[in-house]
Tab-separated table of C-alpha atoms in Angstrom:
chain	number	residue	atom	x	y	z
A	1	ALA	CA	-0.059	0.103	0.231
A	2	TYR	CA	2.715	2.379	0.741
A	3	VAL	CA	4.446	1.665	-2.457
A	4	ILE	CA	1.335	2.311	-4.565
A	5	TYR	CA	0.654	5.485	-2.345
A	6	ARG	CA	4.476	7.171	-2.872
A	7	ILE	CA	4.350	6.286	-6.762
A	8	SER	CA	0.566	7.715	-7.199
A	9	VAL	CA	1.937	10.886	-5.213
A	10	THR	CA	4.738	11.396	-7.437
A	11	VAL	CA	3.100	10.838	-10.498
A	12	GLN	CA	0.356	13.262	-9.252
A	13	VAL	CA	2.491	16.121	-8.154
A	14	VAL	CA	5.049	15.793	-11.152
A	15	THR	CA	2.212	15.288	-13.820
A	16	PHE	CA	0.219	18.402	-12.435
A	17	LEU	CA	3.197	20.805	-12.063
A	18	THR	CA	4.042	20.020	-15.650
A	19	ILE	CA	0.680	20.693	-17.008
A	20	ILE	CA	0.672	23.938	-14.952
A	21	SER	CA	4.016	25.150	-16.235
A	22	PHE	CA	3.719	24.401	-19.675
A	23	ALA	CA	-0.112	24.509	-20.576
A	24	TYR	CA	-0.895	27.550	-18.309
A	25	ASN	CA	2.244	29.583	-17.813
A	26	ASP	CA	2.149	29.340	-14.326
A	27	ALA	CA	4.516	28.150	-11.677
A	28	PHE	CA	4.756	27.572	-7.822
A	29	ILE	CA	7.170	28.755	-5.122
A	30	ALA	CA	9.765	25.978	-4.071
A	31	LEU	CA	8.561	26.457	-0.690
A	32	TYR	CA	5.292	24.754	-1.302
A	33	ILE	CA	7.129	21.679	-2.600
A	34	ILE	CA	9.181	21.570	-0.164
A	35	LEU	CA	6.389	21.610	2.523
A	36	LEU	CA	4.530	18.920	0.397
A	37	ALA	CA	7.362	16.679	0.882
A	38	LEU	CA	7.911	17.389	4.596
A	39	PHE	CA	4.528	17.228	5.864
A	40	ASN	CA	3.725	14.006	3.757
A	41	ASP	CA	6.949	12.348	4.964
A	42	VAL	CA	6.653	13.064	8.486
A	43	THR	CA	2.814	11.862	8.471
A	44	MET	CA	3.339	8.708	6.545
A	45	ILE	CA	5.898	7.436	9.328
A	46	THR	CA	3.073	6.036	11.034
A	47	VAL	CA	2.000	3.742	7.912
A	48	SER	CA	4.669	1.281	9.500
A	49	TYR	CA	2.490	0.438	12.347
A	50	ASP	CA	-0.862	0.377	10.597
A	51	THR	CA	-3.293	-2.568	11.111
A	52	VAL	CA	-4.071	-3.842	7.659
A	53	PRO	CA	-4.428	-7.540	8.218
A	54	PRO	CA	-1.313	-9.548	6.479
A	55	SER	CA	-1.702	-12.551	4.087
A	56	PRO	CA	-1.568	-15.696	6.045
A	57	ARG	CA	1.134	-16.950	3.351
A	58	PRO	CA	3.872	-15.282	1.567
A	59	GLN	CA	3.309	-13.203	-1.334
A	60	VAL	CA	4.484	-12.449	-4.653
A	61	THR	CA	5.107	-8.873	-5.831
A	62	ASP	CA	3.097	-8.279	-9.215
A	63	VAL	CA	5.141	-5.303	-10.252
A	64	PRO	CA	3.237	-4.713	-13.515
A	65	ARG	CA	0.016	-4.683	-11.752
A	66	MET	CA	1.163	-2.624	-8.907
A	67	LEU	CA	2.743	0.007	-11.297
A	68	ARG	CA	-0.786	0.167	-13.226
A	69	THR	CA	-2.716	0.998	-9.961
A	70	SER	CA	-0.139	3.687	-9.039
A	71	VAL	CA	-0.310	5.478	-12.320
A	72	ALA	CA	-4.222	5.029	-12.298
A	73	PHE	CA	-4.430	6.686	-8.861
A	74	GLY	CA	-1.772	9.195	-9.956
A	75	LEU	CA	-3.580	10.050	-12.964
A	76	CYS	CA	-6.951	10.439	-11.267
A	77	MET	CA	-5.406	12.718	-8.392
A	78	THR	CA	-3.655	15.033	-11.448
A	79	CYS	CA	-7.231	15.577	-12.907
A	80	GLN	CA	-8.438	16.454	-9.623
A	81	SER	CA	-6.144	18.835	-9.415
A	82	ILE	CA	-6.354	20.230	-13.086
A	83	LEU	CA	-9.805	20.466	-12.798
A	84	PHE	CA	-10.137	22.364	-9.572
A	85	TYR	CA	-7.125	24.740	-11.065
A	86	VAL	CA	-9.363	25.356	-14.428
A	87	PHE	CA	-12.909	25.798	-12.540
A	88	GLY	CA	-11.748	27.419	-9.359
A	89	GLU	CA	-12.691	30.867	-10.793
A	90	ASP	CA	-16.146	29.957	-10.835
A	91	LEU	CA	-15.972	28.354	-7.240
A	92	LEU	CA	-13.760	30.442	-5.212
A	93	SER	CA	-13.336	33.986	-4.579
A	94	GLU	CA	-12.388	36.583	-7.226
A	95	THR	CA	-8.903	36.810	-6.164
A	96	PHE	CA	-8.046	33.082	-7.400
A	97	ARG	CA	-6.301	33.193	-10.775
A	98	ASP	CA	-6.716	36.801	-10.709
A	99	HIS	CA	-3.939	38.411	-13.495
A	100	THR	CA	-2.027	39.942	-10.868
A	101	LEU	CA	0.820	39.267	-8.573
A	102	ARG	CA	-1.238	38.932	-5.480
A	103	GLY	CA	-3.739	36.738	-7.475
A	104	SER	CA	-0.873	34.453	-8.578
A	105	ALA	CA	0.215	34.108	-5.198
A	106	TYR	CA	-3.262	33.700	-3.796
A	107	THR	CA	-3.612	30.922	-6.643
A	108	GLN	CA	-0.361	29.148	-5.291
A	109	ALA	CA	-1.496	29.279	-1.654
A	110	VAL	CA	-4.779	27.751	-2.505
A	111	ILE	CA	-3.759	25.092	-5.020
A	112	TYR	CA	-0.869	23.994	-2.302
A	113	LEU	CA	-3.762	23.536	0.098
A	114	GLN	CA	-5.591	21.600	-2.442
A	115	VAL	CA	-2.802	19.162	-3.421
A	116	SER	CA	-1.745	18.872	0.063
A	117	ILE	CA	-5.165	17.649	1.421
A	118	ALA	CA	-5.548	15.376	-1.352
A	119	ILE	CA	-2.487	13.606	-1.063
A	120	GLU	CA	-2.599	12.967	2.301
A	121	MET	CA	-6.234	11.370	2.326
A	122	LEU	CA	-5.001	9.056	-0.630
A	123	ILE	CA	-3.216	6.782	2.064
A	124	PHE	CA	-6.695	5.617	2.998
A	125	ALA	CA	-7.323	4.659	-0.329
A	126	THR	CA	-4.677	2.643	-1.419
A	127	ARG	CA	-4.065	0.813	1.759
A	128	VAL	CA	-7.022	-1.657	0.489
A	129	GLU	CA	-8.093	-2.695	-2.646
A	130	GLY	CA	-11.944	-2.493	-1.538
A	131	PRO	CA	-13.784	0.447	-0.216
A	132	PHE	CA	-11.431	2.410	2.462
A	133	TYR	CA	-13.781	1.268	5.314
A	134	SER	CA	-13.560	-2.531	4.316
A	135	SER	CA	-10.542	-3.168	6.327
A	136	ALA	CA	-9.404	-2.900	9.508
A	137	PRO	CA	-9.822	0.465	10.901
A	138	PRO	CA	-6.437	2.287	10.628
A	139	ILE	CA	-4.674	2.880	13.931
A	140	ALA	CA	-4.971	6.124	15.836
A	141	SER	CA	-1.650	7.575	15.108
A	142	LEU	CA	-2.224	7.456	10.979
A	143	ALA	CA	-5.463	8.654	11.161
A	144	GLY	CA	-4.673	11.140	13.837
A	145	SER	CA	-1.346	12.340	11.748
A	146	VAL	CA	-3.366	12.703	8.420
A	147	LEU	CA	-6.147	15.070	10.237
A	148	LEU	CA	-3.445	16.943	11.917
A	149	ALA	CA	-1.539	17.664	8.781
A	150	ASN	CA	-4.601	18.808	6.808
A	151	VAL	CA	-5.772	21.018	9.671
A	152	GLY	CA	-1.896	22.512	10.185
A	153	VAL	CA	-1.792	23.244	6.450
A	154	THR	CA	-5.371	24.825	6.822
A	155	LEU	CA	-4.174	27.065	9.654
A	156	LEU	CA	-1.030	27.882	7.817
A	157	VAL	CA	-2.615	29.405	4.659
A	158	CYS	CA	-5.644	30.638	6.292
A	159	SER	CA	-3.463	32.516	8.862
A	160	GLY	CA	-1.076	34.136	5.927
A	161	LEU	CA	2.025	32.429	7.467
A	162	LEU	CA	3.099	31.307	4.230
A	163	GLY	CA	2.167	34.062	2.031
A	164	PRO	CA	-1.292	35.716	0.932
A	165	ARG	CA	-4.101	34.947	3.484
A	166	VAL	CA	-6.528	32.508	2.102
A	167	SER	CA	-10.135	32.954	3.214
A	168	TRP	CA	-11.752	30.290	5.339
A	169	ALA	CA	-14.553	30.143	2.738
A	170	ASP	CA	-12.418	29.097	-0.014
A	171	ALA	CA	-10.333	26.875	2.387
A	172	ALA	CA	-13.771	24.673	3.012
A	173	ILE	CA	-14.660	24.514	-0.613
A	174	VAL	CA	-10.822	23.033	-1.029
A	175	TRP	CA	-11.959	20.342	1.867
A	176	GLY	CA	-15.123	19.597	0.523
A	177	TRP	CA	-13.722	19.303	-3.337
A	178	ASP	CA	-10.846	16.975	-1.924
A	179	ILE	CA	-13.436	14.778	0.070
A	180	ALA	CA	-16.027	14.614	-2.623
A	181	TRP	CA	-13.209	13.349	-4.983
A	182	PHE	CA	-11.745	10.861	-2.494
A	183	LEU	CA	-14.920	9.360	-2.101
A	184	ALA	CA	-15.614	9.135	-5.881
A	185	MET	CA	-12.147	7.552	-6.561
A	186	ASP	CA	-12.443	5.265	-3.727
A	187	ALA	CA	-15.983	3.925	-5.107
A	188	ALA	CA	-14.569	3.720	-8.582
A	189	LYS	CA	-11.381	2.059	-7.404
A	190	ARG	CA	-12.283	-1.644	-7.723
A	191	PRO	CA	-14.088	-1.726	-10.870
A	192	THR	CA	-11.321	0.525	-12.458
A	193	LEU	CA	-8.748	-1.636	-11.567
A	194	ALA	CA	-10.405	-4.778	-12.831
A	195	ALA	CA	-10.948	-3.040	-16.065
A	196	LEU	CA	-7.357	-2.297	-16.392
A	197	ASP	CA	-6.369	-6.287	-15.356
A	198	ARG	CA	-8.904	-7.534	-17.915
A	199	ALA	CA	-7.176	-4.865	-20.542
A	200	CYS	CA	-3.891	-6.047	-19.635
A	201	GLY	CA	-4.658	-9.636	-19.691
A	202	ASP	CA	-3.815	-10.103	-16.135
A	203	ALA	CA	-4.561	-13.793	-15.351
A	204	ALA	CA	-5.174	-12.480	-11.612
A	205	VAL	CA	-8.546	-10.781	-12.657
A	206	ASP	CA	-10.994	-13.722	-11.500
A	207	ARG	CA	-9.407	-13.819	-8.041
A	208	GLU	CA	-11.395	-12.050	-5.346
A	209	PRO	CA	-9.725	-8.627	-4.604
A	210	SER	CA	-8.999	-9.476	-0.934
A	211	THR	CA	-7.271	-12.641	-1.902
A	212	PRO	CA	-3.337	-11.552	-2.942
A	213	ARG	CA	-1.320	-13.788	-5.243
A	214	GLN	CA	0.796	-16.743	-3.001
A	215	CYS	CA	3.859	-18.433	-3.508
A	216	ASP	CA	4.532	-21.820	-1.958
A	217	PRO	CA	6.936	-22.085	0.941
A	218	PRO	CA	10.627	-23.503	-0.076
A	219	PRO	CA	10.728	-27.330	0.748
A	220	LEU	CA	12.307	-27.644	3.992
A	221	HIS	CA	13.148	-30.308	6.778
A	222	ALA	CA	11.140	-31.080	9.719
A	223	GLY	CA	11.677	-28.564	12.443
A	224	ASP	CA	12.675	-25.670	9.826
A	225	GLY	CA	9.103	-23.950	10.494
A	226	LEU	CA	10.794	-20.440	10.843
A	227	ALA	CA	12.177	-20.307	7.315
A	228	TYR	CA	8.445	-20.192	6.100
A	229	VAL	CA	8.416	-16.448	6.551
A	230	PHE	CA	10.634	-16.420	3.583
A	231	CYS	CA	9.177	-16.389	0.199
A	232	SER	CA	12.848	-17.246	-1.649
A	233	ASP	CA	15.208	-20.360	-1.321
A	234	PHE	CA	17.723	-17.614	-0.366
A	235	GLY	CA	15.859	-17.318	3.024
A	236	ALA	CA	15.258	-20.934	3.579
A	237	THR	CA	19.044	-21.591	2.695
A	238	PHE	CA	20.188	-18.652	5.198
A	239	ILE	CA	18.279	-20.349	7.981
A	240	SER	CA	19.258	-23.770	7.058
A	241	ASP	CA	23.106	-22.688	7.008
A	242	GLY	CA	23.010	-20.953	10.069
A	243	ARG	CA	21.376	-23.888	12.239
A	244	ALA	CA	24.276	-26.079	10.560
A	245	ALA	CA	26.831	-23.859	11.840
A	246	ALA	CA	25.616	-23.614	15.272
A	247	ARG	CA	25.387	-27.421	15.238
A	248	ALA	CA	28.949	-28.002	14.173
A	249	ARG	CA	29.896	-25.337	16.801
A	250	ALA	CA	28.352	-27.478	19.335
């Protein structure tokens, strides 16, 4: 889930900034990019303690499917931000995308808020293949860190500490936009990924989404049950050789 999430965020940020720069001749100050990475990295530390139920057997990583999933999420998030940038003039205050120096700075602050909230919420969609509520609830530290980061970013832009002061009304619209897109994307996640699997001829498309691909544990001698935590001959050989060396020293 974290790998898919990380690739998706990279696809979104790079693609969105590229389109904005070349198609709309707009730009964003480096501070916003740095803060995006900083808040996101600090928040995602808690992913290592998440409560997603593990598979009872070792899994084989399906790299092509993982990349397809990541790109699909990333492009969807890019569309979310591009549409907000284009139609924001009809939703937000007149300062947004105003062709003045102040309007440009205000636009950057609002877009920073939109992208930051969206990428923080994305982890709840990527952690499970079904609806975000179908798995064990995320640990309090993960949910709390995401909420705290989003509230913190909102306070920063609405207080004017990063530049122009974003109005609370515009910030509320940003929150509503991102939550609506998150729910829509989460609802379309399973059928979209299934369609991509069929289009790419993935043989795993007929399996239950909650049942990951598995690999058989390596053949071991009696008493070598610890080696079943590995999914390669290297792991089994490592443990077997270690036990043989211990017996030889004894």
